Amino acid sequence: MNFPTNVFSKNATFDGALSIAGIKATTLAKEFSTPLFVIDEDDFRSRALAWKSALEKHFGAQAGHVYYASKAFISVEVAKWINEIGIGLDVCTGGELAVGLAAGFPADRIEVHGNNKSEAEITAAIAAGCATIVLDSFHEIERVNRIAGAHNVIQKVLLRLTPGVEAHTHESISTAHEDVKFGFSIASGAAWKAVEEVEAAPHLRLAGIHSHIGSQIFVADGFEVAATRLIEFLARFRDHFNRELPELDLGGGYGIAYLADESTMDPDQMMANLAAIVKSQCAAHDLVVPTVSIEPGRAIVGPSTTTLYEVGTTKVVTLENGANRRYISVDGGMSDNIRPSLYQAEYLAIVANRESTESTRDSRVVGKHCESGDIIIRSIELPGDVDAGDLLAVPATGAYGRSMASNYNHMVRPAVIAVKSGTARVIVRRETVADLLSLEVVESPRTLS
Ligand code: LLP
């Protein structure tokens, strides 16, 4: 078999069967059951480090933080890895913050996002001492200022701006054009008004601006346009207030390979491009280069993880045009990977437990949920003899897989295990039916008025 190394984690090998970090996929499936998320710890760490090194190499003294976007996937163990590597953590809910804090993550490297932070979330962030809160609306300017005042602190904030960029990606994950719920629009004047309000707020210290243009982006021009407009904005701020804002956060969104003919964005190349633009635009406006931060999520965790499924049933259906389609049903589905249904995202799969010499046939890999849209892979060539009991491996499922998992059809969410140099350990255990039943409440009706 032509093993597609570009989509598998660095320590995945195929030698008659798939192994990850020296452990056979069949052994992992036997030991931990399926569906199973297998995270290659060294792969994760090396990608996180590569983004940090690239930022530092190209921005030098102006390198801020790589904030790992925890929405892609977070657990206490992963937060510890991030901390050990010395990068920051981007959280966008109280839940993500709680995981970071439970891992002992230093609050001075936590950045708080979200377009609708509750008072409780703002309070938790300020009480924990989170270094940066990224403000997303006028309501939040008032709330964060008030809550910071109540805690007797001056909170460092960034303003999330929408620079009006059409990123080349799926509409649902494109975030910086005008008609979106995020941030303050530069074009409409909202961004400038927000600056004035923050400057007048006694418990806020405006350190800079932020934008995140979208996710799974490969074309650099979106980042370039965003950076150019943000730097114009920094110059306008300097002209008006006679001081320079020291921080610029350019968000995440760097694309990764899901298919054999795709390639994952190279951190060094990406940071070289970004640094060139930031430096030339700052020079054009006679600005000191600000401290630049980024927020990759997918590009760190996505390629590190492989999902293992067991095939349960197969069937062949005859289509209207007389052609046959083979359905291969696995023991998970849209509850552990909603991305194909939600964004028409494409994945590949390989047979992980053996090498087949059978010729391939067009196949559709589907889950076990009660709807036809429960598709993992719409069309893929897989060996003709794939059958019940075979193990399928779907690579590059680390980002927005387990983190967007659901209990649809009362499926339990899969375990995540970390593998490293021939060792394996559970970092998030598999849910049980008892977990699900533990939410059920039998309560006498209470009269409320
Ligand atoms: N920073 C901010 C403010 C974000 O909103 C996001 C992602 C990131 C950073 C990280 O983006 P990344 O480097 O992972 O592309 N569920 C979708 C992706 C949604 C992304 C939401 N925000 C998917 O499965 O494709």
PDB file of C-alpha atoms in Angstrom, residues 109-273:
ATOM      1  CA  ARG A 109      -0.024  33.055  29.457  1.00  0.00           C
ATOM      2  CA  ILE A 110      -3.803  32.691  29.036  1.00  0.00           C
ATOM      3  CA  GLU A 111      -5.718  34.802  26.558  1.00  0.00           C
ATOM      4  CA  VAL A 112      -9.510  34.909  26.842  1.00  0.00           C
ATOM      5  CA  HIS A 113     -11.685  34.981  23.729  1.00  0.00           C
ATOM      6  CA  GLY A 114     -15.394  34.641  22.993  1.00  0.00           C
ATOM      7  CA  ASN A 115     -18.090  36.807  21.422  1.00  0.00           C
ATOM      8  CA  ASN A 116     -20.466  36.472  24.360  1.00  0.00           C
ATOM      9  CA  LYS A 117     -18.508  36.050  27.559  1.00  0.00           C
ATOM     10  CA  SER A 118     -20.831  35.793  30.514  1.00  0.00           C
ATOM     11  CA  GLU A 119     -20.326  37.875  33.644  1.00  0.00           C
ATOM     12  CA  ALA A 120     -19.320  34.645  35.407  1.00  0.00           C
ATOM     13  CA  GLU A 121     -16.721  33.888  32.727  1.00  0.00           C
ATOM     14  CA  ILE A 122     -15.297  37.408  32.854  1.00  0.00           C
ATOM     15  CA  THR A 123     -15.168  37.216  36.640  1.00  0.00           C
ATOM     16  CA  ALA A 124     -13.421  33.835  36.532  1.00  0.00           C
ATOM     17  CA  ALA A 125     -10.866  35.139  34.034  1.00  0.00           C
ATOM     18  CA  ILE A 126     -10.100  38.276  36.018  1.00  0.00           C
ATOM     19  CA  ALA A 127     -10.034  36.448  39.349  1.00  0.00           C
ATOM     20  CA  ALA A 128      -7.581  33.925  37.890  1.00  0.00           C
ATOM     21  CA  GLY A 129      -5.384  36.761  36.649  1.00  0.00           C
ATOM     22  CA  CYS A 130      -5.614  35.951  32.929  1.00  0.00           C
ATOM     23  CA  ALA A 131      -3.142  38.165  31.148  1.00  0.00           C
ATOM     24  CA  THR A 132      -5.274  39.215  28.215  1.00  0.00           C
ATOM     25  CA  ILE A 133      -8.967  39.509  27.492  1.00  0.00           C
ATOM     26  CA  VAL A 134      -9.923  40.039  23.865  1.00  0.00           C
ATOM     27  CA  LEU A 135     -12.970  42.322  23.731  1.00  0.00           C
ATOM     28  CA  ASP A 136     -15.564  41.522  21.119  1.00  0.00           C
ATOM     29  CA  SER A 137     -18.490  43.926  21.688  1.00  0.00           C
ATOM     30  CA  PHE A 138     -19.491  47.221  23.312  1.00  0.00           C
ATOM     31  CA  HIS A 139     -21.317  45.288  26.025  1.00  0.00           C
ATOM     32  CA  GLU A 140     -18.056  43.602  26.915  1.00  0.00           C
ATOM     33  CA  ILE A 141     -16.159  46.874  27.181  1.00  0.00           C
ATOM     34  CA  GLU A 142     -18.594  47.937  29.868  1.00  0.00           C
ATOM     35  CA  ARG A 143     -18.689  44.536  31.597  1.00  0.00           C
ATOM     36  CA  VAL A 144     -14.966  43.865  31.687  1.00  0.00           C
ATOM     37  CA  ASN A 145     -14.262  47.416  32.871  1.00  0.00           C
ATOM     38  CA  ARG A 146     -16.843  47.088  35.652  1.00  0.00           C
ATOM     39  CA  ILE A 147     -15.717  43.628  36.805  1.00  0.00           C
ATOM     40  CA  ALA A 148     -12.034  44.617  36.669  1.00  0.00           C
ATOM     41  CA  GLY A 149     -12.949  47.651  38.790  1.00  0.00           C
ATOM     42  CA  ALA A 150     -14.691  45.437  41.330  1.00  0.00           C
ATOM     43  CA  HIS A 151     -11.500  43.346  41.549  1.00  0.00           C
ATOM     44  CA  ASN A 152      -9.372  46.436  41.787  1.00  0.00           C
ATOM     45  CA  VAL A 153      -7.325  45.599  38.735  1.00  0.00           C
ATOM     46  CA  ILE A 154      -6.516  47.238  35.462  1.00  0.00           C
ATOM     47  CA  GLN A 155      -7.135  44.530  32.892  1.00  0.00           C
ATOM     48  CA  LYS A 156      -4.995  44.316  29.792  1.00  0.00           C
ATOM     49  CA  VAL A 157      -7.253  43.980  26.740  1.00  0.00           C
ATOM     50  CA  LEU A 158      -7.055  43.630  22.983  1.00  0.00           C
ATOM     51  CA  LEU A 159      -9.850  44.612  20.628  1.00  0.00           C
ATOM     52  CA  ARG A 160     -10.975  41.998  18.143  1.00  0.00           C
ATOM     53  CA  LEU A 161     -11.382  43.726  14.811  1.00  0.00           C
ATOM     54  CA  THR A 162     -12.963  42.548  11.579  1.00  0.00           C
ATOM     55  CA  PRO A 163     -10.780  43.771   8.765  1.00  0.00           C
ATOM     56  CA  GLY A 164     -13.279  42.843   6.018  1.00  0.00           C
ATOM     57  CA  VAL A 165     -11.364  39.903   4.577  1.00  0.00           C
ATOM     58  CA  GLU A 166     -12.985  37.151   2.540  1.00  0.00           C
ATOM     59  CA  ALA A 167     -10.929  34.138   3.600  1.00  0.00           C
ATOM     60  CA  HIS A 168     -10.820  31.222   1.166  1.00  0.00           C
ATOM     61  CA  THR A 169     -12.497  28.581   3.280  1.00  0.00           C
ATOM     62  CA  HIS A 170     -15.929  27.199   4.183  1.00  0.00           C
ATOM     63  CA  GLU A 171     -18.419  29.964   5.049  1.00  0.00           C
ATOM     64  CA  SER A 172     -19.062  28.596   8.557  1.00  0.00           C
ATOM     65  CA  ILE A 173     -15.397  28.909   9.485  1.00  0.00           C
ATOM     66  CA  SER A 174     -14.660  32.230   7.805  1.00  0.00           C
ATOM     67  CA  THR A 175     -14.720  35.011  10.375  1.00  0.00           C
ATOM     68  CA  ALA A 176     -13.395  38.354   9.216  1.00  0.00           C
ATOM     69  CA  HIS A 177     -15.730  39.517   6.442  1.00  0.00           C
ATOM     70  CA  GLU A 178     -18.256  42.207   7.372  1.00  0.00           C
ATOM     71  CA  ASP A 179     -21.398  40.143   7.961  1.00  0.00           C
ATOM     72  CA  VAL A 180     -20.229  38.124  10.982  1.00  0.00           C
ATOM     73  CA  LYS A 181     -20.951  38.058  14.688  1.00  0.00           C
ATOM     74  CA  PHE A 182     -17.298  38.549  15.647  1.00  0.00           C
ATOM     75  CA  GLY A 183     -15.417  41.681  16.532  1.00  0.00           C
ATOM     76  CA  PHE A 184     -15.657  45.353  15.674  1.00  0.00           C
ATOM     77  CA  SER A 185     -15.744  46.290  12.015  1.00  0.00           C
ATOM     78  CA  ILE A 186     -13.002  48.636  10.874  1.00  0.00           C
ATOM     79  CA  ALA A 187     -14.984  49.755   7.818  1.00  0.00           C
ATOM     80  CA  SER A 188     -18.151  50.706   9.715  1.00  0.00           C
ATOM     81  CA  GLY A 189     -16.334  52.827  12.289  1.00  0.00           C
ATOM     82  CA  ALA A 190     -17.280  50.489  15.147  1.00  0.00           C
ATOM     83  CA  ALA A 191     -13.617  49.629  15.722  1.00  0.00           C
ATOM     84  CA  TRP A 192     -12.636  53.261  16.184  1.00  0.00           C
ATOM     85  CA  LYS A 193     -15.556  53.895  18.523  1.00  0.00           C
ATOM     86  CA  ALA A 194     -14.476  50.846  20.554  1.00  0.00           C
ATOM     87  CA  VAL A 195     -10.953  52.269  20.819  1.00  0.00           C
ATOM     88  CA  GLU A 196     -12.352  55.517  22.184  1.00  0.00           C
ATOM     89  CA  GLU A 197     -14.504  53.694  24.736  1.00  0.00           C
ATOM     90  CA  VAL A 198     -11.659  51.487  25.929  1.00  0.00           C
ATOM     91  CA  GLU A 199      -9.324  54.459  26.213  1.00  0.00           C
ATOM     92  CA  ALA A 200     -11.906  56.164  28.425  1.00  0.00           C
ATOM     93  CA  ALA A 201     -12.458  53.081  30.617  1.00  0.00           C
ATOM     94  CA  PRO A 202     -10.447  53.443  33.835  1.00  0.00           C
ATOM     95  CA  HIS A 203     -10.008  49.709  34.490  1.00  0.00           C
ATOM     96  CA  LEU A 204      -8.927  48.692  30.988  1.00  0.00           C
ATOM     97  CA  ARG A 205      -5.526  49.025  29.389  1.00  0.00           C
ATOM     98  CA  LEU A 206      -5.639  48.756  25.626  1.00  0.00           C
ATOM     99  CA  ALA A 207      -2.515  46.851  24.560  1.00  0.00           C
ATOM    100  CA  GLY A 208      -3.364  46.185  20.948  1.00  0.00           C
ATOM    101  CA  ILE A 209      -5.620  44.656  18.347  1.00  0.00           C
ATOM    102  CA  HIS A 210      -6.525  41.183  17.164  1.00  0.00           C
ATOM    103  CA  SER A 211      -8.046  39.534  14.134  1.00  0.00           C
ATOM    104  CA  HIS A 212      -8.755  35.950  13.175  1.00  0.00           C
ATOM    105  CA  ILE A 213      -9.822  35.604   9.564  1.00  0.00           C
ATOM    106  CA  GLY A 214     -10.985  31.988   9.527  1.00  0.00           C
ATOM    107  CA  SER A 215      -9.845  28.406   9.700  1.00  0.00           C
ATOM    108  CA  GLN A 216      -8.249  25.836   7.354  1.00  0.00           C
ATOM    109  CA  ILE A 217      -6.781  28.550   5.169  1.00  0.00           C
ATOM    110  CA  PHE A 218      -3.961  27.915   2.700  1.00  0.00           C
ATOM    111  CA  VAL A 219      -3.817  31.105   0.694  1.00  0.00           C
ATOM    112  CA  ALA A 220      -1.586  33.640   2.391  1.00  0.00           C
ATOM    113  CA  ASP A 221      -3.292  36.683   0.857  1.00  0.00           C
ATOM    114  CA  GLY A 222      -6.117  36.704   3.459  1.00  0.00           C
ATOM    115  CA  PHE A 223      -3.576  36.980   6.269  1.00  0.00           C
ATOM    116  CA  GLU A 224      -1.702  39.632   4.309  1.00  0.00           C
ATOM    117  CA  VAL A 225      -4.754  41.820   3.731  1.00  0.00           C
ATOM    118  CA  ALA A 226      -5.754  41.492   7.374  1.00  0.00           C
ATOM    119  CA  ALA A 227      -2.265  42.403   8.604  1.00  0.00           C
ATOM    120  CA  THR A 228      -2.130  45.386   6.256  1.00  0.00           C
ATOM    121  CA  ARG A 229      -5.468  46.763   7.458  1.00  0.00           C
ATOM    122  CA  LEU A 230      -4.644  46.191  11.113  1.00  0.00           C
ATOM    123  CA  ILE A 231      -1.354  48.025  10.765  1.00  0.00           C
ATOM    124  CA  GLU A 232      -3.123  50.934   9.050  1.00  0.00           C
ATOM    125  CA  PHE A 233      -5.372  50.973  12.079  1.00  0.00           C
ATOM    126  CA  LEU A 234      -2.367  51.004  14.447  1.00  0.00           C
ATOM    127  CA  ALA A 235      -1.007  54.011  12.549  1.00  0.00           C
ATOM    128  CA  ARG A 236      -4.327  55.799  12.884  1.00  0.00           C
ATOM    129  CA  PHE A 237      -4.270  55.114  16.605  1.00  0.00           C
ATOM    130  CA  ARG A 238      -0.724  56.533  16.884  1.00  0.00           C
ATOM    131  CA  ASP A 239      -1.671  59.629  14.888  1.00  0.00           C
ATOM    132  CA  HIS A 240      -4.635  60.318  17.128  1.00  0.00           C
ATOM    133  CA  PHE A 241      -3.407  59.306  20.590  1.00  0.00           C
ATOM    134  CA  ASN A 242       0.248  60.047  20.137  1.00  0.00           C
ATOM    135  CA  ARG A 243       1.400  56.640  21.405  1.00  0.00           C
ATOM    136  CA  GLU A 244       1.803  53.268  19.753  1.00  0.00           C
ATOM    137  CA  LEU A 245      -0.132  50.139  20.657  1.00  0.00           C
ATOM    138  CA  PRO A 246       2.455  47.470  21.472  1.00  0.00           C
ATOM    139  CA  GLU A 247       0.602  44.245  20.533  1.00  0.00           C
ATOM    140  CA  LEU A 248      -0.794  42.685  17.367  1.00  0.00           C
ATOM    141  CA  ASP A 249      -2.463  39.264  17.427  1.00  0.00           C
ATOM    142  CA  LEU A 250      -3.090  37.741  14.019  1.00  0.00           C
ATOM    143  CA  GLY A 251      -5.165  34.735  15.125  1.00  0.00           C
ATOM    144  CA  GLY A 252      -4.958  31.179  13.810  1.00  0.00           C
ATOM    145  CA  GLY A 253      -6.376  29.393  10.809  1.00  0.00           C
ATOM    146  CA  TYR A 254      -3.347  27.689   9.225  1.00  0.00           C
ATOM    147  CA  GLY A 255      -4.410  24.827   6.973  1.00  0.00           C
ATOM    148  CA  ILE A 256      -3.448  21.161   7.264  1.00  0.00           C
ATOM    149  CA  ALA A 257      -3.541  18.168   4.921  1.00  0.00           C
ATOM    150  CA  TYR A 258      -6.494  15.807   5.139  1.00  0.00           C
ATOM    151  CA  LEU A 259      -6.008  14.072   1.775  1.00  0.00           C
ATOM    152  CA  ALA A 260      -3.039  12.400   0.135  1.00  0.00           C
ATOM    153  CA  ASP A 261      -2.505  15.215  -2.385  1.00  0.00           C
ATOM    154  CA  GLU A 262      -2.626  18.053   0.170  1.00  0.00           C
ATOM    155  CA  SER A 263       0.132  19.528   2.273  1.00  0.00           C
ATOM    156  CA  THR A 264       0.148  21.055   5.711  1.00  0.00           C
ATOM    157  CA  MET A 265       1.222  24.680   5.911  1.00  0.00           C
ATOM    158  CA  ASP A 266       4.847  25.078   6.847  1.00  0.00           C
ATOM    159  CA  PRO A 267       5.201  27.228   9.997  1.00  0.00           C
ATOM    160  CA  ASP A 268       8.564  28.616   8.930  1.00  0.00           C
ATOM    161  CA  GLN A 269       7.282  29.663   5.505  1.00  0.00           C
ATOM    162  CA  MET A 270       4.073  31.128   6.933  1.00  0.00           C
ATOM    163  CA  MET A 271       5.863  33.137   9.610  1.00  0.00           C
ATOM    164  CA  ALA A 272       8.429  34.356   7.070  1.00  0.00           C
ATOM    165  CA  ASN A 273       5.576  35.711   4.891  1.00  0.00           C
TER     166      ASN A 273
END
